[in-house]
């Protein structure tokens, strides 16, 4: 079997919340510690710029997200952890790929089409209202992120699988035209990946405003947890854990035995106030130590930068020769 190369991009928008932790950070950190895996983990800050053009927010978000991944134990010895914007070769490669990408392919991208549809629904004079070339062509940038490091496996959410197909399509065209230089990547979609419910029971997401931040003080965490929506069942009434937001969040952090004990407590009619207190204690127990580390890192950005600078060096040791090969292949070098 030939060697696998795993690669994960993290768009640096927003503040990490419990949903990001359960759905993305926890499984990725575990994978980074797996001796068979390692791989590439990068902060997709040029992707974040598509939606976020506030320089202060952009910088803050990248710092919070890097601190969170490091505090939660990303193995930066085994894995290569870097900022996309530190790898100028990715931008050069993006242009080469852009010249090989059919515009029609980009026309079909869901992210772009969704905004066009919204404009049509709102009867906007221009269906492309508010759409930048960044939004339109970002699947090409994403293809360069992936193809640069010859990634074979890319864990993504279902919403991103189309981008992986596009990356393959683009790579195939390049190879057909210039010779076999690029490696075909495949999406790895984990259908069992946990989707955490938010305060209101819908998927925890920044766009719904129903998130619980990952690293706030214990007091604030408790306050957020107390806001989780419950029904009007009284203490003493048996409760159904299935589809219950509070229980789902509990389960995402609990061991088998803890989850089983909580199921029993529901059957025995635990009050919502008690259940929330127990959820708080569980989550706080998991996050207390990383939180301390996170606060240290946030107070000392130079420490984060040092790790990311080392990551950039490791990454560029690969991206430079790769770009050289591509430059020769296309005839500019
Ligand atoms: N677009 C991805 C997202 O929104 C993030 C991303 C950027 C990415 N470049 C990537 C993911 C390369 C995997 C590989 O989630």
mmCIF file of N, CA and C in Angstrom, residues 162-223:
data_model
loop_
_atom_site.group_PDB
_atom_site.id
_atom_site.type_symbol
_atom_site.label_atom_id
_atom_site.label_comp_id
_atom_site.label_asym_id
_atom_site.label_seq_id
_atom_site.Cartn_x
_atom_site.Cartn_y
_atom_site.Cartn_z
ATOM 1 N N UNK A 162 -18.008 18.396 -2.624
ATOM 2 C CA UNK A 162 -17.986 18.918 -3.997
ATOM 3 C C UNK A 162 -16.627 19.572 -4.301
ATOM 4 N N UNK A 163 -16.066 20.253 -3.303
ATOM 5 C CA UNK A 163 -14.776 20.908 -3.519
ATOM 6 C C UNK A 163 -13.666 19.891 -3.776
ATOM 7 N N UNK A 164 -13.782 18.733 -3.139
ATOM 8 C CA UNK A 164 -12.789 17.687 -3.379
ATOM 9 C C UNK A 164 -12.910 17.138 -4.793
ATOM 10 N N UNK A 165 -14.164 16.988 -5.248
ATOM 11 C CA UNK A 165 -14.344 16.540 -6.632
ATOM 12 C C UNK A 165 -13.758 17.559 -7.597
ATOM 13 N N UNK A 166 -13.944 18.824 -7.290
ATOM 14 C CA UNK A 166 -13.385 19.870 -8.143
ATOM 15 C C UNK A 166 -11.859 19.822 -8.140
ATOM 16 N N UNK A 167 -11.277 19.568 -6.969
ATOM 17 C CA UNK A 167 -9.815 19.490 -6.875
ATOM 18 C C UNK A 167 -9.305 18.351 -7.765
ATOM 19 N N UNK A 168 -10.020 17.243 -7.759
ATOM 20 C CA UNK A 168 -9.610 16.112 -8.601
ATOM 21 C C UNK A 168 -9.739 16.469 -10.083
ATOM 22 N N UNK A 169 -10.843 17.099 -10.400
ATOM 23 C CA UNK A 169 -11.100 17.512 -11.772
ATOM 24 C C UNK A 169 -9.973 18.433 -12.279
ATOM 25 N N UNK A 170 -9.621 19.392 -11.443
ATOM 26 C CA UNK A 170 -8.584 20.360 -11.811
ATOM 27 C C UNK A 170 -7.226 19.652 -11.940
ATOM 28 N N UNK A 171 -6.944 18.759 -10.991
ATOM 29 C CA UNK A 171 -5.671 18.036 -11.013
ATOM 30 C C UNK A 171 -5.565 17.175 -12.274
ATOM 31 N N UNK A 172 -6.688 16.564 -12.641
ATOM 32 C CA UNK A 172 -6.692 15.702 -13.816
ATOM 33 C C UNK A 172 -6.363 16.518 -15.076
ATOM 34 N N UNK A 173 -6.968 17.675 -15.168
ATOM 35 C CA UNK A 173 -6.710 18.523 -16.328
ATOM 36 C C UNK A 173 -5.253 18.943 -16.401
ATOM 37 N N UNK A 174 -4.718 19.298 -15.217
ATOM 38 C CA UNK A 174 -3.324 19.723 -15.181
ATOM 39 C C UNK A 174 -2.430 18.570 -15.629
ATOM 40 N N UNK A 175 -2.661 17.412 -15.056
ATOM 41 C CA UNK A 175 -1.833 16.250 -15.386
ATOM 42 C C UNK A 175 -1.945 15.880 -16.862
ATOM 43 N N UNK A 176 -3.152 15.961 -17.370
ATOM 44 C CA UNK A 176 -3.373 15.612 -18.769
ATOM 45 C C UNK A 176 -2.558 16.546 -19.673
ATOM 46 N N UNK A 177 -2.527 17.796 -19.293
ATOM 47 C CA UNK A 177 -1.874 18.802 -20.122
ATOM 48 C C UNK A 177 -0.358 18.846 -19.937
ATOM 49 N N UNK A 178 0.090 18.720 -18.688
ATOM 50 C CA UNK A 178 1.510 18.967 -18.394
ATOM 51 C C UNK A 178 2.272 17.737 -17.901
ATOM 52 N N UNK A 179 1.610 16.611 -17.779
ATOM 53 C CA UNK A 179 2.318 15.427 -17.248
ATOM 54 C C UNK A 179 1.951 15.193 -15.803
ATOM 55 N N UNK A 180 2.104 13.924 -15.412
ATOM 56 C CA UNK A 180 1.605 13.496 -14.098
ATOM 57 C C UNK A 180 2.367 14.079 -12.927
ATOM 58 N N UNK A 181 1.936 15.246 -12.464
ATOM 59 C CA UNK A 181 2.639 15.893 -11.357
ATOM 60 C C UNK A 181 1.807 15.877 -10.084
ATOM 61 N N UNK A 182 0.492 15.896 -10.291
ATOM 62 C CA UNK A 182 -0.383 16.090 -9.135
ATOM 63 C C UNK A 182 -1.017 14.772 -8.700
ATOM 64 N N UNK A 183 -1.158 14.636 -7.375
ATOM 65 C CA UNK A 183 -1.720 13.414 -6.792
ATOM 66 C C UNK A 183 -3.219 13.613 -6.568
ATOM 67 N N UNK A 184 -4.009 12.599 -6.945
ATOM 68 C CA UNK A 184 -5.469 12.684 -6.775
ATOM 69 C C UNK A 184 -5.847 12.531 -5.302
ATOM 70 N N UNK A 185 -6.490 13.528 -4.737
ATOM 71 C CA UNK A 185 -6.921 13.425 -3.331
ATOM 72 C C UNK A 185 -8.322 12.822 -3.230
ATOM 73 N N UNK A 186 -8.624 12.234 -2.102
ATOM 74 C CA UNK A 186 -10.001 11.796 -1.883
ATOM 75 C C UNK A 186 -10.565 12.368 -0.597
ATOM 76 N N UNK A 187 -11.862 12.660 -0.628
ATOM 77 C CA UNK A 187 -12.528 13.169 0.573
ATOM 78 C C UNK A 187 -12.775 12.012 1.523
ATOM 79 N N UNK A 188 -12.636 12.274 2.810
ATOM 80 C CA UNK A 188 -13.005 11.283 3.813
ATOM 81 C C UNK A 188 -14.108 11.907 4.649
ATOM 82 N N UNK A 189 -15.316 11.402 4.456
ATOM 83 C CA UNK A 189 -16.448 11.954 5.190
ATOM 84 C C UNK A 189 -16.838 10.971 6.270
ATOM 85 N N UNK A 190 -16.815 11.445 7.489
ATOM 86 C CA UNK A 190 -17.183 10.590 8.605
ATOM 87 C C UNK A 190 -18.659 10.826 8.919
ATOM 88 N N UNK A 191 -19.491 9.887 8.493
ATOM 89 C CA UNK A 191 -20.928 10.093 8.693
ATOM 90 C C UNK A 191 -21.327 9.976 10.148
ATOM 91 N N UNK A 192 -20.444 9.351 10.921
ATOM 92 C CA UNK A 192 -20.750 9.236 12.348
ATOM 93 C C UNK A 192 -20.230 10.450 13.117
ATOM 94 N N UNK A 193 -19.492 11.335 12.406
ATOM 95 C CA UNK A 193 -18.921 12.495 13.088
ATOM 96 C C UNK A 193 -20.031 13.210 13.841
ATOM 97 N N UNK A 194 -19.708 13.566 15.067
ATOM 98 C CA UNK A 194 -20.760 14.121 15.905
ATOM 99 C C UNK A 194 -21.118 15.527 15.469
ATOM 100 N N UNK A 195 -22.399 15.757 15.342
ATOM 101 C CA UNK A 195 -22.891 17.115 15.142
ATOM 102 C C UNK A 195 -23.535 17.495 16.460
ATOM 103 N N UNK A 196 -23.004 18.506 17.097
ATOM 104 C CA UNK A 196 -23.490 18.871 18.422
ATOM 105 C C UNK A 196 -24.670 19.826 18.300
ATOM 106 N N UNK A 197 -25.661 19.640 19.140
ATOM 107 C CA UNK A 197 -26.791 20.578 19.176
ATOM 108 C C UNK A 197 -26.378 21.825 19.952
ATOM 109 N N UNK A 198 -26.990 22.944 19.610
ATOM 110 C CA UNK A 198 -26.706 24.211 20.296
ATOM 111 C C UNK A 198 -27.772 24.547 21.325
ATOM 112 N N UNK A 199 -27.689 25.766 21.864
ATOM 113 C CA UNK A 199 -28.577 26.197 22.950
ATOM 114 C C UNK A 199 -30.053 25.975 22.641
ATOM 115 N N UNK A 200 -30.430 26.154 21.355
ATOM 116 C CA UNK A 200 -31.843 26.076 20.988
ATOM 117 C C UNK A 200 -32.220 24.716 20.395
ATOM 118 N N UNK A 201 -31.264 23.767 20.377
ATOM 119 C CA UNK A 201 -31.581 22.439 19.868
ATOM 120 C C UNK A 201 -31.217 22.249 18.404
ATOM 121 N N UNK A 202 -31.049 23.373 17.661
ATOM 122 C CA UNK A 202 -30.569 23.225 16.286
ATOM 123 C C UNK A 202 -29.066 22.971 16.335
ATOM 124 N N UNK A 203 -28.473 22.582 15.199
ATOM 125 C CA UNK A 203 -27.030 22.357 15.131
ATOM 126 C C UNK A 203 -26.283 23.567 15.695
ATOM 127 N N UNK A 204 -25.284 23.317 16.554
ATOM 128 C CA UNK A 204 -24.525 24.436 17.116
ATOM 129 C C UNK A 204 -23.720 25.098 16.012
ATOM 130 N N UNK A 205 -24.020 26.367 15.754
ATOM 131 C CA UNK A 205 -23.381 27.045 14.634
ATOM 132 C C UNK A 205 -23.387 28.549 14.870
ATOM 133 N N UNK A 206 -22.273 29.154 14.463
ATOM 134 C CA UNK A 206 -22.154 30.592 14.630
ATOM 135 C C UNK A 206 -23.314 31.305 13.939
ATOM 136 N N UNK A 207 -23.736 30.767 12.775
ATOM 137 C CA UNK A 207 -24.772 31.474 12.023
ATOM 138 C C UNK A 207 -26.135 31.424 12.715
ATOM 139 N N UNK A 208 -26.332 30.498 13.647
ATOM 140 C CA UNK A 208 -27.594 30.468 14.398
ATOM 141 C C UNK A 208 -27.490 31.234 15.725
ATOM 142 N N UNK A 209 -26.292 31.684 16.071
ATOM 143 C CA UNK A 209 -26.130 32.394 17.347
ATOM 144 C C UNK A 209 -26.497 31.534 18.547
ATOM 145 N N UNK A 210 -26.252 30.230 18.459
ATOM 146 C CA UNK A 210 -26.659 29.322 19.552
ATOM 147 C C UNK A 210 -25.464 28.564 20.112
ATOM 148 N N UNK A 211 -24.282 29.169 20.055
ATOM 149 C CA UNK A 211 -23.063 28.436 20.420
ATOM 150 C C UNK A 211 -22.702 28.613 21.894
ATOM 151 N N UNK A 212 -21.914 27.669 22.375
ATOM 152 C CA UNK A 212 -21.284 27.783 23.688
ATOM 153 C C UNK A 212 -19.779 27.842 23.429
ATOM 154 N N UNK A 213 -19.145 28.990 23.709
ATOM 155 C CA UNK A 213 -17.706 29.106 23.439
ATOM 156 C C UNK A 213 -16.918 28.048 24.204
ATOM 157 N N UNK A 214 -15.834 27.613 23.581
ATOM 158 C CA UNK A 214 -15.028 26.525 24.136
ATOM 159 C C UNK A 214 -14.230 26.977 25.355
ATOM 160 N N UNK A 215 -13.629 28.142 25.233
ATOM 161 C CA UNK A 215 -12.758 28.593 26.314
ATOM 162 C C UNK A 215 -13.198 29.924 26.891
ATOM 163 N N UNK A 216 -14.248 29.901 27.697
ATOM 164 C CA UNK A 216 -14.536 31.078 28.497
ATOM 165 C C UNK A 216 -14.335 30.662 29.939
ATOM 166 N N UNK A 217 -14.503 31.586 30.882
ATOM 167 C CA UNK A 217 -14.283 31.217 32.283
ATOM 168 C C UNK A 217 -15.312 30.172 32.694
ATOM 169 N N UNK A 218 -15.002 29.446 33.763
ATOM 170 C CA UNK A 218 -15.916 28.413 34.257
ATOM 171 C C UNK A 218 -17.282 29.043 34.571
ATOM 172 N N UNK A 219 -17.262 30.227 35.156
ATOM 173 C CA UNK A 219 -18.519 30.926 35.487
ATOM 174 C C UNK A 219 -19.381 31.167 34.261
ATOM 175 N N UNK A 220 -18.712 31.660 33.210
ATOM 176 C CA UNK A 220 -19.469 31.951 31.982
ATOM 177 C C UNK A 220 -19.943 30.668 31.315
ATOM 178 N N UNK A 221 -19.111 29.626 31.381
ATOM 179 C CA UNK A 221 -19.516 28.342 30.808
ATOM 180 C C UNK A 221 -20.782 27.852 31.497
ATOM 181 N N UNK A 222 -20.806 27.983 32.820
ATOM 182 C CA UNK A 222 -21.978 27.538 33.585
ATOM 183 C C UNK A 222 -23.205 28.340 33.157
ATOM 184 N N UNK A 223 -22.995 29.637 33.027
ATOM 185 C CA UNK A 223 -24.109 30.508 32.623
ATOM 186 C C UNK A 223 -24.661 30.117 31.256
#
